[in-house]
Amino acid sequence: MAILPILKFPDPLLKEKSTPVDGVTPELSRVIDDMLDTMHASAGGVGISAPQVGVLKRIVAVDVSGHKRGGQEENHGLTVLLNPEILAKGGRQIVREGCMSIPAYTANIERAKWVLVDALDRNGKQVILESVGFEAVAIQHEVDHLDGILFLDRVTSVKTDLFRRKKYR
Ligand code: ZN
């Protein structure tokens, strides 16, 4: 278990498309453990994707249970998803997002209000997950990373929706 360095924008690896996981190996389990350590080491970190630690595999983890908004809502706690596919989504919400790879900024981003996700859990078992509210935002944000999409790519107006922050928390 280890805390890994997080790739920071504009690292070109963050713009790459990640490839599917084809089987849960001890090596893959170690990557997942390291991702979780890295996420938990960041105060306020509610999600992480493998490409952010330089591994171009379709792995994400979210945990909004400790977040001031997400923790108040229905959520699945710590959730690891391999090869996540968003099967359906609906509604809309605008939420202030941050990213460990873009520590200097936050932005108001429009996302679906709920998502239905097909994925494998960390043991390789298929799961169908329905998520709403802040957790759904975290999932959409992390799945975007697997396709090389950052929240900066989804900012509608740099003038009104992008904010510089003093320090990442
Ligand atoms: Zn991010």
PDB file of C-alpha atoms and ligand atoms in Angstrom, residues 52 99 141 145, ligand 1:
ATOM      1  CA  GLN A  52      -4.499  10.116 -12.366  1.00  0.00           C
ATOM      2  CA  CYS A  99      -9.994  17.607  -8.968  1.00  0.00           C
ATOM      3  CA  HIS A 141     -16.303  13.042 -13.031  1.00  0.00           C
ATOM      4  CA  HIS A 145     -11.054  10.692 -16.582  1.00  0.00           C
TER       5      HIS A 145
HETATM    6 ZN    ZN B   1     -10.625  14.549 -11.274  1.00  0.00          ZN
END
